[in-house]
CSV table of C-alpha atoms and ligand atoms in Angstrom, one decimal:
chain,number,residue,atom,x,y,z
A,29,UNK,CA,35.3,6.3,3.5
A,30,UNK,CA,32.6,7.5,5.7
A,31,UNK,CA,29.2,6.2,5.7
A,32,UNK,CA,27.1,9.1,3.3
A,33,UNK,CA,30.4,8.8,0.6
A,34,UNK,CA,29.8,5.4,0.7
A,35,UNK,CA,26.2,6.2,-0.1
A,36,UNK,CA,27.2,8.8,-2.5
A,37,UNK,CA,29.3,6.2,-4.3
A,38,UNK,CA,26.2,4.3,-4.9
A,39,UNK,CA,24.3,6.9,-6.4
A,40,UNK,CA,22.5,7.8,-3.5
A,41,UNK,CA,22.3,11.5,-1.8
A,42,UNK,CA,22.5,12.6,1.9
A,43,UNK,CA,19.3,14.1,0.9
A,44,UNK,CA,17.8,11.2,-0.2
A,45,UNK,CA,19.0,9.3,2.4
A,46,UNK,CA,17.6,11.4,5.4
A,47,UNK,CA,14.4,12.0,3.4
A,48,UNK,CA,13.8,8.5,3.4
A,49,UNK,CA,14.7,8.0,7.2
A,50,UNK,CA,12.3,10.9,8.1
A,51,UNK,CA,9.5,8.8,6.0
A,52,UNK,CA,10.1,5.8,7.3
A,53,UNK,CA,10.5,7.1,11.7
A,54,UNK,CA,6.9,9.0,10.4
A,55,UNK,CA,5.4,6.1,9.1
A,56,UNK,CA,5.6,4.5,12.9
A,57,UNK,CA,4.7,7.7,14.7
A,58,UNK,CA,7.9,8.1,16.0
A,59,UNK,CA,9.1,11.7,16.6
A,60,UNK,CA,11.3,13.2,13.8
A,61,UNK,CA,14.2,13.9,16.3
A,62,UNK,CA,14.4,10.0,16.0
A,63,UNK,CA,15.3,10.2,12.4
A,64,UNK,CA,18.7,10.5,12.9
A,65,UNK,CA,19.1,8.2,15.3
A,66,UNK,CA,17.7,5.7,12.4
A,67,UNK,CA,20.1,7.2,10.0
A,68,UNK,CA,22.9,6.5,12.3
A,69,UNK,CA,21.7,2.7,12.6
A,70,UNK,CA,21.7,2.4,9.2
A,71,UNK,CA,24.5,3.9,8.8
A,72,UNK,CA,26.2,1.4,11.4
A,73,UNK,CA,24.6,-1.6,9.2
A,74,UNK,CA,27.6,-0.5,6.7
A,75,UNK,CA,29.2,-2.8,9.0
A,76,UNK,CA,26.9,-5.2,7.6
A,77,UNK,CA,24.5,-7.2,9.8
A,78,UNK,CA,24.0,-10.3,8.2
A,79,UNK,CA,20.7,-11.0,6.5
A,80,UNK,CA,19.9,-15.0,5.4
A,81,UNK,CA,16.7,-14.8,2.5
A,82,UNK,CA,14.8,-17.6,1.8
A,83,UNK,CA,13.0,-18.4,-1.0
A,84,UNK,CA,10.0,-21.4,-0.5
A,85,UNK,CA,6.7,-22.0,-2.1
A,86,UNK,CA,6.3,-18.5,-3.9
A,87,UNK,CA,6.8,-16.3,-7.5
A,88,UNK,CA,9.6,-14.4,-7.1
A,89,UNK,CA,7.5,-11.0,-6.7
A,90,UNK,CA,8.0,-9.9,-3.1
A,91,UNK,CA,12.0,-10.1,-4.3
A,92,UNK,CA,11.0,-8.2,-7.0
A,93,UNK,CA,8.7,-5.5,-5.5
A,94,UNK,CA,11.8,-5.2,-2.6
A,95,UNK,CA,14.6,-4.2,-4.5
A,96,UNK,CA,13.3,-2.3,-7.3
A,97,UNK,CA,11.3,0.0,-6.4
A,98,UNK,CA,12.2,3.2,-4.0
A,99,UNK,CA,14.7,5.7,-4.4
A,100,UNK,CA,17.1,5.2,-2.9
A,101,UNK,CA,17.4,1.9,-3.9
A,102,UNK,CA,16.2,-1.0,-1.7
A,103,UNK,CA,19.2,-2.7,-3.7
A,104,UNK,CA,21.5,0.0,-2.1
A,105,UNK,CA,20.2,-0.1,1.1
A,106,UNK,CA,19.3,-4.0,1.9
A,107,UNK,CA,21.1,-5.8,-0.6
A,108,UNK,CA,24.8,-4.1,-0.3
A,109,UNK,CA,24.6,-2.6,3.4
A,110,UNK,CA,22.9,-5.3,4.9
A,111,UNK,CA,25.2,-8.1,3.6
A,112,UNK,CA,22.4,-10.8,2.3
A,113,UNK,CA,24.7,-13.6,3.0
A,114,UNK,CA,22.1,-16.1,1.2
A,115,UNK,CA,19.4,-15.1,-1.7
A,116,UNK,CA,18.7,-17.5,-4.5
A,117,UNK,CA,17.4,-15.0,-7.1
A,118,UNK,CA,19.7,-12.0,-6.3
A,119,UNK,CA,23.2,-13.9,-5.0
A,120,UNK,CA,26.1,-14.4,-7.8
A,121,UNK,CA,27.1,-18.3,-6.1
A,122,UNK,CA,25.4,-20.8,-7.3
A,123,UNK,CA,25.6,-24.9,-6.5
A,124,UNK,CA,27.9,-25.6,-3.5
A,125,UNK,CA,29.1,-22.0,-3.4
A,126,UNK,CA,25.7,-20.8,-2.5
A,127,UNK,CA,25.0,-23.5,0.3
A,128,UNK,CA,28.3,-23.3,1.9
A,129,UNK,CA,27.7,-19.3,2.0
A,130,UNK,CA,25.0,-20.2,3.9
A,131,UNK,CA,26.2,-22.7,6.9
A,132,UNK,CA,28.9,-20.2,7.2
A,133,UNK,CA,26.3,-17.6,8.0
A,134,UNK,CA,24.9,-20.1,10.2
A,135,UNK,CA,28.0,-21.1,12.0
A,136,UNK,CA,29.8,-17.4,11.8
A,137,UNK,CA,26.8,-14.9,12.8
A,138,UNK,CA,24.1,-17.4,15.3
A,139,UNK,CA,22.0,-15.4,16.9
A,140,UNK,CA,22.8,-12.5,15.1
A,141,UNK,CA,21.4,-12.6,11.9
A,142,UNK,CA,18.0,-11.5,10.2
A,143,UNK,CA,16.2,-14.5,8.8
A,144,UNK,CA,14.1,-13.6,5.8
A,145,UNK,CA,11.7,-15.8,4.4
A,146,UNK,CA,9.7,-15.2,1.6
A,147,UNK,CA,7.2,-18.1,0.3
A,148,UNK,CA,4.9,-21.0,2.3
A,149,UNK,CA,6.3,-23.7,3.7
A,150,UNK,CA,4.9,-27.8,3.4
A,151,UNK,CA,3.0,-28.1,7.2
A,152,UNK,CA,5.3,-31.5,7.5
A,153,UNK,CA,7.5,-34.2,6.3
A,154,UNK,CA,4.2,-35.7,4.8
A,155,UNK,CA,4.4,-32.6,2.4
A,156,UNK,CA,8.2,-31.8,2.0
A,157,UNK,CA,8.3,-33.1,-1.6
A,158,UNK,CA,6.5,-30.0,-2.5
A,159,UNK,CA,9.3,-27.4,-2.0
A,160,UNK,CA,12.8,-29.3,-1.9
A,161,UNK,CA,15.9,-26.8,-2.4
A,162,UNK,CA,19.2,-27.4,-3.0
A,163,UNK,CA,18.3,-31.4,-2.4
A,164,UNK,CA,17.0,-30.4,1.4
A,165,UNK,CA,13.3,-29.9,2.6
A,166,UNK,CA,12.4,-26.4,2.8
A,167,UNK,CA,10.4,-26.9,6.2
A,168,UNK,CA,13.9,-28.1,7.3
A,169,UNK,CA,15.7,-25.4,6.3
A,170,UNK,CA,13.7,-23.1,7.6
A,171,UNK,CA,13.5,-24.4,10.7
A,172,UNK,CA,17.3,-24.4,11.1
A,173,UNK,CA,17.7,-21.0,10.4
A,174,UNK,CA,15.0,-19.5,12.6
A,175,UNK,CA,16.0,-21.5,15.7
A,176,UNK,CA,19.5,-19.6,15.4
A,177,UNK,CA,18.3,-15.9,13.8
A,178,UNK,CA,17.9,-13.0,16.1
A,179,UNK,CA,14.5,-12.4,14.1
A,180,UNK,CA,12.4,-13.9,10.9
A,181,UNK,CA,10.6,-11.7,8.8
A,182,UNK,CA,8.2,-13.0,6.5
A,183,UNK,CA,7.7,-11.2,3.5
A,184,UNK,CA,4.8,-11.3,1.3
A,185,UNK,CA,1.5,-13.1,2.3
A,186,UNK,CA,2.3,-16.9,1.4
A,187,UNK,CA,5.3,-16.3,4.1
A,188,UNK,CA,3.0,-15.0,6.8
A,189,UNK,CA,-0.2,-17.5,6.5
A,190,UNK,CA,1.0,-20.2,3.8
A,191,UNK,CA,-2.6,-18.7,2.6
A,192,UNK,CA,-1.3,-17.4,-0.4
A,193,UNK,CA,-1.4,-18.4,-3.9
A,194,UNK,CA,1.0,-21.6,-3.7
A,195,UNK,CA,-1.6,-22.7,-0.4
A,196,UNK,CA,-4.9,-21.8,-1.9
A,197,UNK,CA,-5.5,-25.4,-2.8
A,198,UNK,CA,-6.1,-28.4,-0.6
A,199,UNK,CA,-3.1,-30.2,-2.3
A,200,UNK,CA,0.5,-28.3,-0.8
A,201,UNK,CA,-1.5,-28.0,2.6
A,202,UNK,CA,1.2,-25.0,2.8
A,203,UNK,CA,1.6,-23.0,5.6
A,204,UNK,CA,2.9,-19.7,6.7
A,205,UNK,CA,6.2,-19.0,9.0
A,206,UNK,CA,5.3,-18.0,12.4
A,207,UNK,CA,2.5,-21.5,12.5
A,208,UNK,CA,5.7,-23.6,11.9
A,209,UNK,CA,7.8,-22.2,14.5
A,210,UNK,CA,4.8,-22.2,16.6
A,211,UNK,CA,4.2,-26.1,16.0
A,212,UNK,CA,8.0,-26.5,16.5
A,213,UNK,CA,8.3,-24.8,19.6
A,214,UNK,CA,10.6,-22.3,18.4
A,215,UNK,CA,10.2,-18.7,19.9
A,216,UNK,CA,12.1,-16.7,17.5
A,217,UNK,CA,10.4,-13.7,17.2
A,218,UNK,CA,8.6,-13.4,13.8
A,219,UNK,CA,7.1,-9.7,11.8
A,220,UNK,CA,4.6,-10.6,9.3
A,221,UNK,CA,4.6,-8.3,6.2
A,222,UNK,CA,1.6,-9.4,3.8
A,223,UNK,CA,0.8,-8.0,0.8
A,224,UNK,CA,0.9,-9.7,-2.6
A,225,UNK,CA,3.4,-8.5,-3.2
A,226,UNK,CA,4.8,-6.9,-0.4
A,227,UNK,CA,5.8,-3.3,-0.9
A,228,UNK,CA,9.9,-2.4,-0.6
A,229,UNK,CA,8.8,0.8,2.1
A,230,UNK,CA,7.4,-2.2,4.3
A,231,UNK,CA,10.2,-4.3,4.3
A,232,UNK,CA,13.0,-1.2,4.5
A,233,UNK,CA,10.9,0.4,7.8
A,234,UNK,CA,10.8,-2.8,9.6
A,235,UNK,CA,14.1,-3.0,8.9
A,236,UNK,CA,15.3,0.7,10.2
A,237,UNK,CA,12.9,0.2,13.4
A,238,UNK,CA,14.7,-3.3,14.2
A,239,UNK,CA,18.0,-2.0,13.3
A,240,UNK,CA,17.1,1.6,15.6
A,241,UNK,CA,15.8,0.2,18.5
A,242,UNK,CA,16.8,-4.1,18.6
A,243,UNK,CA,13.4,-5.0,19.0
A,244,UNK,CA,10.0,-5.7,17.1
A,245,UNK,CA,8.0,-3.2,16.2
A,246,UNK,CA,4.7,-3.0,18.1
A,247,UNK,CA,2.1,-5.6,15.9
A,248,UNK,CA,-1.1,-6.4,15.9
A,249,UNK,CA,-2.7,-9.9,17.2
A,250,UNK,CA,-1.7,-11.6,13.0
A,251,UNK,CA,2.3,-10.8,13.6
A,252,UNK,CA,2.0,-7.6,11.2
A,253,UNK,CA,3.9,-4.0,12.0
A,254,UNK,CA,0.9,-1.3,13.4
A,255,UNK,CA,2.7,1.3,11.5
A,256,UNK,CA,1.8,-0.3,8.1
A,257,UNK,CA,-1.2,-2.8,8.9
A,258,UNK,CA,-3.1,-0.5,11.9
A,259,UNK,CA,-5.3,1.1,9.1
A,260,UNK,CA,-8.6,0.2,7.3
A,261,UNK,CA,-8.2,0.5,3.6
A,262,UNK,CA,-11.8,1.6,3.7
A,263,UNK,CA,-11.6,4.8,5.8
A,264,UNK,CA,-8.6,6.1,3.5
A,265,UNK,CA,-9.5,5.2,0.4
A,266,UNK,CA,-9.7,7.6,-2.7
A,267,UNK,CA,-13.8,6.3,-3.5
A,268,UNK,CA,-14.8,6.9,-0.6
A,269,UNK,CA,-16.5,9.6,-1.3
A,270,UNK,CA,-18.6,7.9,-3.6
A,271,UNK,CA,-19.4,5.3,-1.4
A,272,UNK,CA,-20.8,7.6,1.1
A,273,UNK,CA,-22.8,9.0,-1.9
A,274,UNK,CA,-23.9,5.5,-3.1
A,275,UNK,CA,-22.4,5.5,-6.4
A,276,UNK,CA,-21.2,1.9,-6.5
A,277,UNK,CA,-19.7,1.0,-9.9
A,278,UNK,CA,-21.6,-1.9,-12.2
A,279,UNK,CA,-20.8,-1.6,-15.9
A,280,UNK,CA,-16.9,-1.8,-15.9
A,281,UNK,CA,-17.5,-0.2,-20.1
A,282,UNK,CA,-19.5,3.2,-18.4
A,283,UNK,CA,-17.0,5.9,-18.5
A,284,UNK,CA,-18.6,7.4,-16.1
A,285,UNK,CA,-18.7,5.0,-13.3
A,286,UNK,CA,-14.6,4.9,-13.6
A,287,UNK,CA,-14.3,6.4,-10.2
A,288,UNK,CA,-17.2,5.2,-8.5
A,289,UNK,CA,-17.3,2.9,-5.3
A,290,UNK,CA,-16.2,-1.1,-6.2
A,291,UNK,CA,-17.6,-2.0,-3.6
A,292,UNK,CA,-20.3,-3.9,-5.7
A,293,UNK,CA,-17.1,-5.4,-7.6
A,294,UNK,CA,-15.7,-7.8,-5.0
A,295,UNK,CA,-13.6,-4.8,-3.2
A,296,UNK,CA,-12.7,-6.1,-0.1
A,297,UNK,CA,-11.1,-2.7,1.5
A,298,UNK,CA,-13.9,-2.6,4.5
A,299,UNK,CA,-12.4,-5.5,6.2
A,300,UNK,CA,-9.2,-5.2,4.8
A,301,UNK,CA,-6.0,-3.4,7.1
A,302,UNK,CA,-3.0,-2.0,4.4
A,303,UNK,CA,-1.1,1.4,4.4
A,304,UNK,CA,-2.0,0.7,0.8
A,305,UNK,CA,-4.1,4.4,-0.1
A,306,UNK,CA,-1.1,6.4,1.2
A,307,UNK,CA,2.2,4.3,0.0
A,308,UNK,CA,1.5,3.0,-3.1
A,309,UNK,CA,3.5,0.0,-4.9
A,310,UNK,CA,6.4,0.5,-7.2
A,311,UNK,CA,8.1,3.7,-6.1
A,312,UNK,CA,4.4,5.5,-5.4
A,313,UNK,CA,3.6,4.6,-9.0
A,314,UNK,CA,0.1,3.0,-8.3
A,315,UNK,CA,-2.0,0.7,-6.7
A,316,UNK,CA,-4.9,-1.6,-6.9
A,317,UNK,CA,-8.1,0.7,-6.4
A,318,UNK,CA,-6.5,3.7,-7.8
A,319,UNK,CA,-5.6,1.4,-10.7
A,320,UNK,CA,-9.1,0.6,-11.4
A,321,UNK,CA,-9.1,-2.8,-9.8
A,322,UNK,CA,-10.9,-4.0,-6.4
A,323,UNK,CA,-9.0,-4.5,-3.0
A,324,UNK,CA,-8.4,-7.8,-3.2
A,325,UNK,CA,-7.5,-8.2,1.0
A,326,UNK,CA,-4.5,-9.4,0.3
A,327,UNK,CA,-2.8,-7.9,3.3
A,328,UNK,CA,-5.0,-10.1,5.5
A,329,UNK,CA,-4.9,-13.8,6.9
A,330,UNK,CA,-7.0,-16.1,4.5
A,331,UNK,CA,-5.9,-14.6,1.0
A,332,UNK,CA,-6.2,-16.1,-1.8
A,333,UNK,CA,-8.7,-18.6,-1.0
A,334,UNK,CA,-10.7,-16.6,1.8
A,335,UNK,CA,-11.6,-14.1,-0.6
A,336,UNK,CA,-12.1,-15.5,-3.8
A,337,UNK,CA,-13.4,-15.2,-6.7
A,338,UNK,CA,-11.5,-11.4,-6.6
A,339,UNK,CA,-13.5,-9.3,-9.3
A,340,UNK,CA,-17.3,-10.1,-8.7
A,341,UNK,CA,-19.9,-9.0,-5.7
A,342,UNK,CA,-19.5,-11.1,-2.6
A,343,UNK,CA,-22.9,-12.9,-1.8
A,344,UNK,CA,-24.3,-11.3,1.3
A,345,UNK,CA,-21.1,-8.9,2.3
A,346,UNK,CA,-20.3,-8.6,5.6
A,347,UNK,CA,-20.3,-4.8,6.0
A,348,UNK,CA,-18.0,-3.9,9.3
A,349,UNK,CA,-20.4,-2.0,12.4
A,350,UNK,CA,-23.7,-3.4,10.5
A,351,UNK,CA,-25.1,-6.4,12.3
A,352,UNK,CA,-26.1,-9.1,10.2
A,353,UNK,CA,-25.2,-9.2,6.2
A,354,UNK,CA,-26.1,-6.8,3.8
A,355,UNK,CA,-27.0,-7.5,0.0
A,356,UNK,CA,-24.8,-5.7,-2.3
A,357,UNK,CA,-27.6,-5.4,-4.8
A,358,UNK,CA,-29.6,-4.1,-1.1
A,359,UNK,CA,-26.5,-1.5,-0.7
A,360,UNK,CA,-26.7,-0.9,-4.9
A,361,UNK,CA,-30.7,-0.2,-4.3
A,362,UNK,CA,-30.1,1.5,-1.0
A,363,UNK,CA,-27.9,3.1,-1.0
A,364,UNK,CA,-27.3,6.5,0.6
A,365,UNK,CA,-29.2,5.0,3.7
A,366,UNK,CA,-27.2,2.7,4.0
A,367,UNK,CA,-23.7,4.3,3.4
A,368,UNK,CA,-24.6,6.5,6.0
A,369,UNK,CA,-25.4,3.7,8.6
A,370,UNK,CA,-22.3,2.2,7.8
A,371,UNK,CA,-20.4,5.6,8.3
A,372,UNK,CA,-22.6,6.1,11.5
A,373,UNK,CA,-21.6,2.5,12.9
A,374,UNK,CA,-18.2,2.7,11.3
A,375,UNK,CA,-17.4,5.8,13.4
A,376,UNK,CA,-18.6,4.4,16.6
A,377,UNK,CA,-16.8,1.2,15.9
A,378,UNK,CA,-13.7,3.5,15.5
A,379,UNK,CA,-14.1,5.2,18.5
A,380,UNK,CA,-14.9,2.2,20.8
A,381,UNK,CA,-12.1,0.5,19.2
A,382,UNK,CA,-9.4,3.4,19.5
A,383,UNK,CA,-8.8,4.4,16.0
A,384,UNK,CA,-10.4,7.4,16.2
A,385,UNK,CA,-9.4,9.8,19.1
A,386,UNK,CA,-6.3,8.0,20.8
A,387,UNK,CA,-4.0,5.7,19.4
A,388,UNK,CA,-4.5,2.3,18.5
A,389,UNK,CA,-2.8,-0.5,20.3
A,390,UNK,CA,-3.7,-4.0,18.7
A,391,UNK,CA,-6.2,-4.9,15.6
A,392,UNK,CA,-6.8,-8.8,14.0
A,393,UNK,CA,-8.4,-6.9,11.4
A,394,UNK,CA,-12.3,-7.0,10.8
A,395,UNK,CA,-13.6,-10.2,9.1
B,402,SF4,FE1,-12.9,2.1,-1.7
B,402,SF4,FE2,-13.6,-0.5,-1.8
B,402,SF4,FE3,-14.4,1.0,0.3
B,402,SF4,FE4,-15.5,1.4,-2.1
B,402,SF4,S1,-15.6,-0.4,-0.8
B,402,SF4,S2,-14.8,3.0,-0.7
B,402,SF4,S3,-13.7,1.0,-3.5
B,402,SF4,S4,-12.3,0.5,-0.2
């Protein structure tokens, strides 16, 4: 059976299929005559290039968000063609079966599979008790598997910092994947893909690009794909306009402040780098700002505990290109003025930084 019956036998159309290959070569500036050539790779992954998942100190919801959300499926497209050998929430072993489908992986495919690992990790042994699976220390496990993958992505942004929800207390101590390679001297290359929860268009592209070319895509200085993370949430998002007229949001019941600027509201999109304006979570459905709700920066390094408390003004807010800190209630009273110095020294920023004019290289994101 050739590869697009295949597909058709899962419900999936060549259409949709090259449609979503064309999206995903675009969403890394790659040429459209390379959308084929991504096809064809994944295409070739119906010979199945194994995929190991890990589950650690986490909720479930980057799984979630991954496979049930784009069309066609993630579930068609990562689950059955690339042969997830290990996945504790999705795979049908359980017990010994499960484990023993994972050494095999390990012993059959080194240095040839995808290591996927979705949660924080404990820092040490002094912290194993905190994520134990299948009777084994987490830490361990992971550690075994990356020193033999061809690649680790970490999913969602507990994998990528241990900063995440599970590490936002002193207690776990958690950390994220590419630290714990780093402290264990194991160069594996790691992708971070934050986001809490990640979004299934991230995890698919990265995918496509290290399935096209055998090789990372280019990141930025925290681990995380250009393609995806190179963008200020700020300079794309849908209030913006209101922002630049100074119509900052401060009764949440005043029907008709709905669409006004949060900034005033804890948003956190001026220092915070997400595709999230233009690919929105669950199939395009939505997401946070458009939804009503603040940016809560959870694409960058430091979420949960960086940022909080989420949903109220930030003393003295940093705002990016303005030296010094600036007041919200100063920005509330001021506004217009100083919307427009922001723009003004946002847009220099942009240019001296190579956003705006030529493409950009590397960001670590503003803090
Ligand atoms: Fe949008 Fe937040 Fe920026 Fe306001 S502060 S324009 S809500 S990203």
């Amino acid at each position: 059976m050739g590869k697009f019956n295949v597909l058709n036998a899962k419900g999936v159309s060549r259409r949709d299929f090259m449609k979503l290959m064309a999206v995903t070569t675009a969403a890394f500036g790659l040429p459209a005559t390379v959308a084929p050539q991504a096809a064809k790779a994944v295409g070739e992954a119906l010979e199945k290039p194994p995929v190991i998942w890990l589950s650690g100190m986490e909720c479930t919801g980057c799984t979630t968000s991954t496979i049930s959300t784009i069309k066609p499926s993630a579930a068609d497209l990562i689950l059955d063609k690339l042969s997830i050998r290990y996945h504790e929430v999705i795979m049908a072993g359980t017990g010994d079966v499960a484990e023993e489908a994972y050494a095999e992986t390990l012993k059959e495919a080194a240095g040839k599979y995808i290591l996927i690992v979705e949660g924080s990790v404990p820092p040490d042994a002094s912290k194993d008790d905190y994520c134990i699976v299948a009777g084994k220390p987490f830490r361990e496990t992971v550690l075994e598997a990356a020193a033999q993958a061809k690649a680790v992505v970490a999913v969602g942004s507990c994998a990528c910092d241990g900063a995440g929800i599970p590490g936002a207390s002193e207690i776990t101590q958690a950390i994220g994947v590419r630290d714990l390679l780093k402290n264990n001297g194991i160069a594996t290359p790691v992708i971070n893909l934050p986001c809490c929860p990640v979004k299934s268009q991230t995890v698919i592209g990265t995918l496509t690009y290290f399935l096209t070319y055998g090789e990372v895509p280019p990141l930025d200085s925290q681990g995380r794909p250009l393609a995806y993370y190179g963008m200020l949430l700020h300079d794309n998002c849908p209030r913006r306009g209101r922002f630049e007229n100074g119509e900052f949001l401060k009764d949440w019941n005043d029907p008709a402040q709905k669409d006004y600027c949060l900034l005033l509201k804890g948003c956190k999109g001026p220092k915070t780098y997400t595709d999230c304006a233009s690919v929105w979570f669950n199939d395009n459905a939505n997401f946070c700002l458009n939804a009503g709700s603040p940016c809560s920066g959870c694409s960058e390094t430091g979420f949960y505990a960086k940022f909080n408390p989420l949903y109220v003004k930030n003393d003295d807010f940093h705002v990016p290109g303005v030296v010094g800190q600036v007041s919200p209630d100063l920005i509330g009273a001021g506004v217009g003025v100083v919307a427009a110095g922001y723009l003004a020294f946002s847009t220099v920023g942009n240019i001296a930084r190579g956003r705006i004019g030529k493409k950009s290289k590397e960001h670590g994101g503003d803090k």
